[in-house]
Amino acid sequence: MREERVTLNKIDAKKLIKAAKNHLQEMGLKIIHEDTFDGYHSIKAHKGGKLALVTGSIRDVEILITGTDKDYELTLRTGAWGRDIVIPTIFSGILSKASATLTAGTVVSGYAGVTGTAALVSIPIAVTATVAMAEAYRAGRFENNFWTWLNKEIDSLGKESMVSTPRIVIP
């Protein structure tokens, strides 16, 4: 899970949370949980299904706005990026073992099979690494696009409103 925070000053939190909810829905995420209390607003959104689990493309997002009297802190948590790469990695590992077994069983010359097995094992590993890099890129792009959207939204909500630079929170 990755977590980033910004400080918000002189902002109407109710309008911002409504805009954030609409923004997530426009991106195709489903709102799965929402809490609103005095000084606390939380939205959790999810995108994915069975196929997304296998391909490693599940999306989990949580937006948390806490604070009082127009001085707030916004936290963006992005969850499933990277974490859901485990399933494709396991799947690739199974394929590589199956490929190695098939290759070893069909080799006539003992030396010819070593090169073929190594090549077949490295293909799923390369595919997994490529998928992992693509998911990391997509996660980074989502986060950058969110902060860009947030800055535009802050500008539209009020000229006095301010947002700090996002900072990564290390658990």
mmCIF file of C-alpha atoms in Angstrom:
data_model
loop_
_atom_site.group_PDB
_atom_site.id
_atom_site.type_symbol
_atom_site.label_atom_id
_atom_site.label_comp_id
_atom_site.label_asym_id
_atom_site.label_seq_id
_atom_site.Cartn_x
_atom_site.Cartn_y
_atom_site.Cartn_z
ATOM 1 C CA MET A 1 0.000 0.000 0.000
ATOM 2 C CA ARG A 2 1.229 3.471 -0.816
ATOM 3 C CA GLU A 3 0.117 6.518 1.113
ATOM 4 C CA GLU A 4 0.601 10.181 0.258
ATOM 5 C CA ARG A 5 -0.589 13.263 2.141
ATOM 6 C CA VAL A 6 -1.169 16.937 1.475
ATOM 7 C CA THR A 7 -2.268 19.791 3.698
ATOM 8 C CA LEU A 8 -5.329 21.764 2.588
ATOM 9 C CA ASN A 9 -6.076 25.284 3.776
ATOM 10 C CA LYS A 10 -9.287 27.277 3.477
ATOM 11 C CA ILE A 11 -11.179 24.581 1.610
ATOM 12 C CA ASP A 12 -14.793 23.461 1.703
ATOM 13 C CA ALA A 13 -14.218 19.799 2.596
ATOM 14 C CA LYS A 14 -17.790 18.722 1.773
ATOM 15 C CA LYS A 15 -17.532 20.059 -1.781
ATOM 16 C CA LEU A 16 -14.097 18.503 -2.211
ATOM 17 C CA ILE A 17 -15.194 15.071 -0.991
ATOM 18 C CA LYS A 18 -18.206 15.163 -3.328
ATOM 19 C CA ALA A 19 -15.949 16.131 -6.241
ATOM 20 C CA ALA A 20 -13.458 13.369 -5.331
ATOM 21 C CA LYS A 21 -16.247 10.785 -5.210
ATOM 22 C CA ASN A 22 -17.493 11.873 -8.634
ATOM 23 C CA HIS A 23 -13.938 11.830 -9.994
ATOM 24 C CA LEU A 24 -13.357 8.250 -8.837
ATOM 25 C CA GLN A 25 -16.663 7.114 -10.330
ATOM 26 C CA GLU A 26 -15.835 8.821 -13.643
ATOM 27 C CA MET A 27 -12.627 6.780 -13.702
ATOM 28 C CA GLY A 28 -14.661 3.586 -13.407
ATOM 29 C CA LEU A 29 -14.075 2.822 -9.739
ATOM 30 C CA LYS A 30 -16.966 1.647 -7.590
ATOM 31 C CA ILE A 31 -17.479 3.356 -4.223
ATOM 32 C CA ILE A 32 -17.470 0.509 -1.692
ATOM 33 C CA HIS A 33 -17.467 2.483 1.554
ATOM 34 C CA GLU A 34 -18.080 6.053 2.620
ATOM 35 C CA ASP A 35 -17.934 7.662 6.072
ATOM 36 C CA THR A 36 -18.598 11.258 7.046
ATOM 37 C CA PHE A 37 -18.331 12.643 10.551
ATOM 38 C CA ASP A 38 -17.490 16.055 11.883
ATOM 39 C CA GLY A 39 -13.905 16.651 10.715
ATOM 40 C CA TYR A 40 -13.604 13.239 9.052
ATOM 41 C CA HIS A 41 -14.491 12.192 5.490
ATOM 42 C CA SER A 42 -13.511 8.866 3.951
ATOM 43 C CA ILE A 43 -14.149 7.304 0.550
ATOM 44 C CA LYS A 44 -12.987 3.821 -0.427
ATOM 45 C CA ALA A 45 -13.235 2.790 -4.068
ATOM 46 C CA HIS A 46 -12.437 -0.432 -5.903
ATOM 47 C CA LYS A 47 -12.116 -1.569 -9.484
ATOM 48 C CA GLY A 48 -11.592 -5.173 -10.501
ATOM 49 C CA GLY A 49 -13.063 -8.623 -10.712
ATOM 50 C CA LYS A 50 -11.956 -12.222 -11.199
ATOM 51 C CA LEU A 51 -10.127 -11.484 -14.432
ATOM 52 C CA ALA A 52 -8.464 -8.442 -12.849
ATOM 53 C CA LEU A 53 -7.228 -10.693 -10.019
ATOM 54 C CA VAL A 54 -5.533 -13.040 -12.486
ATOM 55 C CA THR A 55 -4.069 -10.271 -14.640
ATOM 56 C CA GLY A 56 -2.933 -8.196 -11.677
ATOM 57 C CA SER A 57 -5.040 -5.134 -12.450
ATOM 58 C CA ILE A 58 -7.127 -4.670 -9.290
ATOM 59 C CA ARG A 59 -7.406 -1.078 -8.076
ATOM 60 C CA ASP A 60 -8.032 0.026 -4.482
ATOM 61 C CA VAL A 61 -8.161 3.696 -3.570
ATOM 62 C CA GLU A 62 -8.959 5.446 -0.305
ATOM 63 C CA ILE A 63 -9.287 9.189 0.126
ATOM 64 C CA LEU A 64 -9.320 10.501 3.676
ATOM 65 C CA ILE A 65 -9.901 14.151 4.592
ATOM 66 C CA THR A 66 -9.470 15.012 8.261
ATOM 67 C CA GLY A 67 -9.298 18.289 10.137
ATOM 68 C CA THR A 68 -11.402 21.209 11.236
ATOM 69 C CA ASP A 69 -12.221 24.781 10.426
ATOM 70 C CA LYS A 70 -11.024 24.741 6.808
ATOM 71 C CA ASP A 71 -7.561 23.390 7.716
ATOM 72 C CA TYR A 72 -7.458 19.779 6.590
ATOM 73 C CA GLU A 73 -5.144 16.971 5.652
ATOM 74 C CA LEU A 74 -5.932 14.818 2.622
ATOM 75 C CA THR A 75 -4.518 11.299 2.481
ATOM 76 C CA LEU A 76 -4.525 9.243 -0.714
ATOM 77 C CA ARG A 77 -3.966 5.517 -0.244
ATOM 78 C CA THR A 78 -3.526 3.334 -3.269
ATOM 79 C CA GLY A 79 -3.573 -0.320 -2.419
ATOM 80 C CA ALA A 80 -3.682 -3.128 -4.892
ATOM 81 C CA TRP A 81 -1.044 -1.870 -7.316
ATOM 82 C CA GLY A 82 1.954 -4.126 -6.986
ATOM 83 C CA ARG A 83 0.289 -6.283 -4.333
ATOM 84 C CA ASP A 84 -1.855 -8.054 -6.910
ATOM 85 C CA ILE A 85 1.197 -8.940 -8.977
ATOM 86 C CA VAL A 86 1.508 -12.032 -6.747
ATOM 87 C CA ILE A 87 -1.132 -13.981 -8.691
ATOM 88 C CA PRO A 88 0.488 -13.426 -12.127
ATOM 89 C CA THR A 89 3.880 -14.261 -10.586
ATOM 90 C CA ILE A 90 2.596 -17.551 -9.185
ATOM 91 C CA PHE A 91 0.875 -18.288 -12.501
ATOM 92 C CA SER A 92 4.128 -17.590 -14.395
ATOM 93 C CA GLY A 93 6.042 -19.800 -11.972
ATOM 94 C CA ILE A 94 3.643 -22.668 -12.603
ATOM 95 C CA LEU A 95 3.980 -22.151 -16.353
ATOM 96 C CA SER A 96 7.768 -22.098 -16.153
ATOM 97 C CA LYS A 97 7.858 -25.365 -14.172
ATOM 98 C CA ALA A 98 5.413 -26.958 -16.608
ATOM 99 C CA SER A 99 7.502 -25.724 -19.551
ATOM 100 C CA ALA A 100 10.688 -27.064 -17.974
ATOM 101 C CA THR A 101 9.065 -30.447 -17.307
ATOM 102 C CA LEU A 102 7.745 -30.699 -20.855
ATOM 103 C CA THR A 103 11.094 -29.704 -22.317
ATOM 104 C CA ALA A 104 13.033 -32.135 -20.121
ATOM 105 C CA GLY A 105 10.678 -34.962 -21.101
ATOM 106 C CA THR A 106 11.046 -34.346 -24.836
ATOM 107 C CA VAL A 107 14.803 -33.871 -25.032
ATOM 108 C CA VAL A 108 16.669 -36.596 -26.922
ATOM 109 C CA SER A 109 20.163 -35.253 -26.315
ATOM 110 C CA GLY A 110 20.972 -34.374 -22.692
ATOM 111 C CA TYR A 111 22.865 -31.185 -23.620
ATOM 112 C CA ALA A 112 20.244 -29.811 -26.015
ATOM 113 C CA GLY A 113 17.606 -29.717 -23.268
ATOM 114 C CA VAL A 114 19.520 -27.422 -20.900
ATOM 115 C CA THR A 115 19.441 -24.422 -23.245
ATOM 116 C CA GLY A 116 15.786 -25.026 -24.180
ATOM 117 C CA THR A 117 14.717 -25.353 -20.549
ATOM 118 C CA ALA A 118 16.504 -22.178 -19.475
ATOM 119 C CA ALA A 119 14.935 -20.253 -22.355
ATOM 120 C CA LEU A 120 11.437 -21.521 -21.554
ATOM 121 C CA VAL A 121 11.821 -20.728 -17.848
ATOM 122 C CA SER A 122 13.039 -17.176 -18.524
ATOM 123 C CA ILE A 123 10.075 -16.308 -20.773
ATOM 124 C CA PRO A 124 7.441 -16.344 -17.962
ATOM 125 C CA ILE A 125 9.852 -14.478 -15.665
ATOM 126 C CA ALA A 126 10.336 -11.790 -18.325
ATOM 127 C CA VAL A 127 6.568 -11.561 -18.810
ATOM 128 C CA THR A 128 6.031 -11.209 -15.043
ATOM 129 C CA ALA A 129 8.698 -8.505 -14.801
ATOM 130 C CA THR A 130 7.110 -6.640 -17.714
ATOM 131 C CA VAL A 131 3.656 -6.832 -16.101
ATOM 132 C CA ALA A 132 5.096 -5.628 -12.776
ATOM 133 C CA MET A 133 6.790 -2.648 -14.454
ATOM 134 C CA ALA A 134 3.606 -1.793 -16.360
ATOM 135 C CA GLU A 135 1.559 -1.897 -13.142
ATOM 136 C CA ALA A 136 4.081 0.292 -11.318
ATOM 137 C CA TYR A 137 3.929 2.789 -14.191
ATOM 138 C CA ARG A 138 0.103 2.784 -14.167
ATOM 139 C CA ALA A 139 0.047 3.293 -10.390
ATOM 140 C CA GLY A 140 2.438 6.217 -10.616
ATOM 141 C CA ARG A 141 0.452 7.711 -13.455
ATOM 142 C CA PHE A 142 -2.788 7.372 -11.471
ATOM 143 C CA GLU A 143 -1.260 9.109 -8.449
ATOM 144 C CA ASN A 144 0.214 11.934 -10.537
ATOM 145 C CA ASN A 145 -3.077 12.405 -12.373
ATOM 146 C CA PHE A 146 -4.945 12.471 -9.038
ATOM 147 C CA TRP A 147 -2.727 15.235 -7.633
ATOM 148 C CA THR A 148 -3.085 17.203 -10.878
ATOM 149 C CA TRP A 149 -6.874 16.815 -10.680
ATOM 150 C CA LEU A 150 -6.818 17.831 -6.994
ATOM 151 C CA ASN A 151 -4.885 21.026 -7.729
ATOM 152 C CA LYS A 152 -7.355 21.960 -10.474
ATOM 153 C CA GLU A 153 -10.280 21.185 -8.167
ATOM 154 C CA ILE A 154 -8.779 23.303 -5.376
ATOM 155 C CA ASP A 155 -8.405 26.194 -7.841
ATOM 156 C CA SER A 156 -12.047 25.881 -8.876
ATOM 157 C CA LEU A 157 -13.308 25.726 -5.259
ATOM 158 C CA GLY A 158 -11.746 28.969 -4.123
ATOM 159 C CA LYS A 159 -8.949 31.409 -4.833
ATOM 160 C CA GLU A 160 -7.804 31.411 -1.214
ATOM 161 C CA SER A 161 -7.580 27.610 -1.048
ATOM 162 C CA MET A 162 -4.115 26.093 -0.950
ATOM 163 C CA VAL A 163 -2.641 22.595 -1.199
ATOM 164 C CA SER A 164 0.844 21.496 -0.153
ATOM 165 C CA THR A 165 3.152 19.257 -2.171
ATOM 166 C CA PRO A 166 2.314 15.536 -1.795
ATOM 167 C CA ARG A 167 4.614 13.669 0.566
ATOM 168 C CA ILE A 168 4.927 9.913 0.851
ATOM 169 C CA VAL A 169 4.045 8.446 4.240
ATOM 170 C CA ILE A 170 6.199 5.486 5.276
ATOM 171 C CA PRO A 171 4.405 3.104 7.646
#
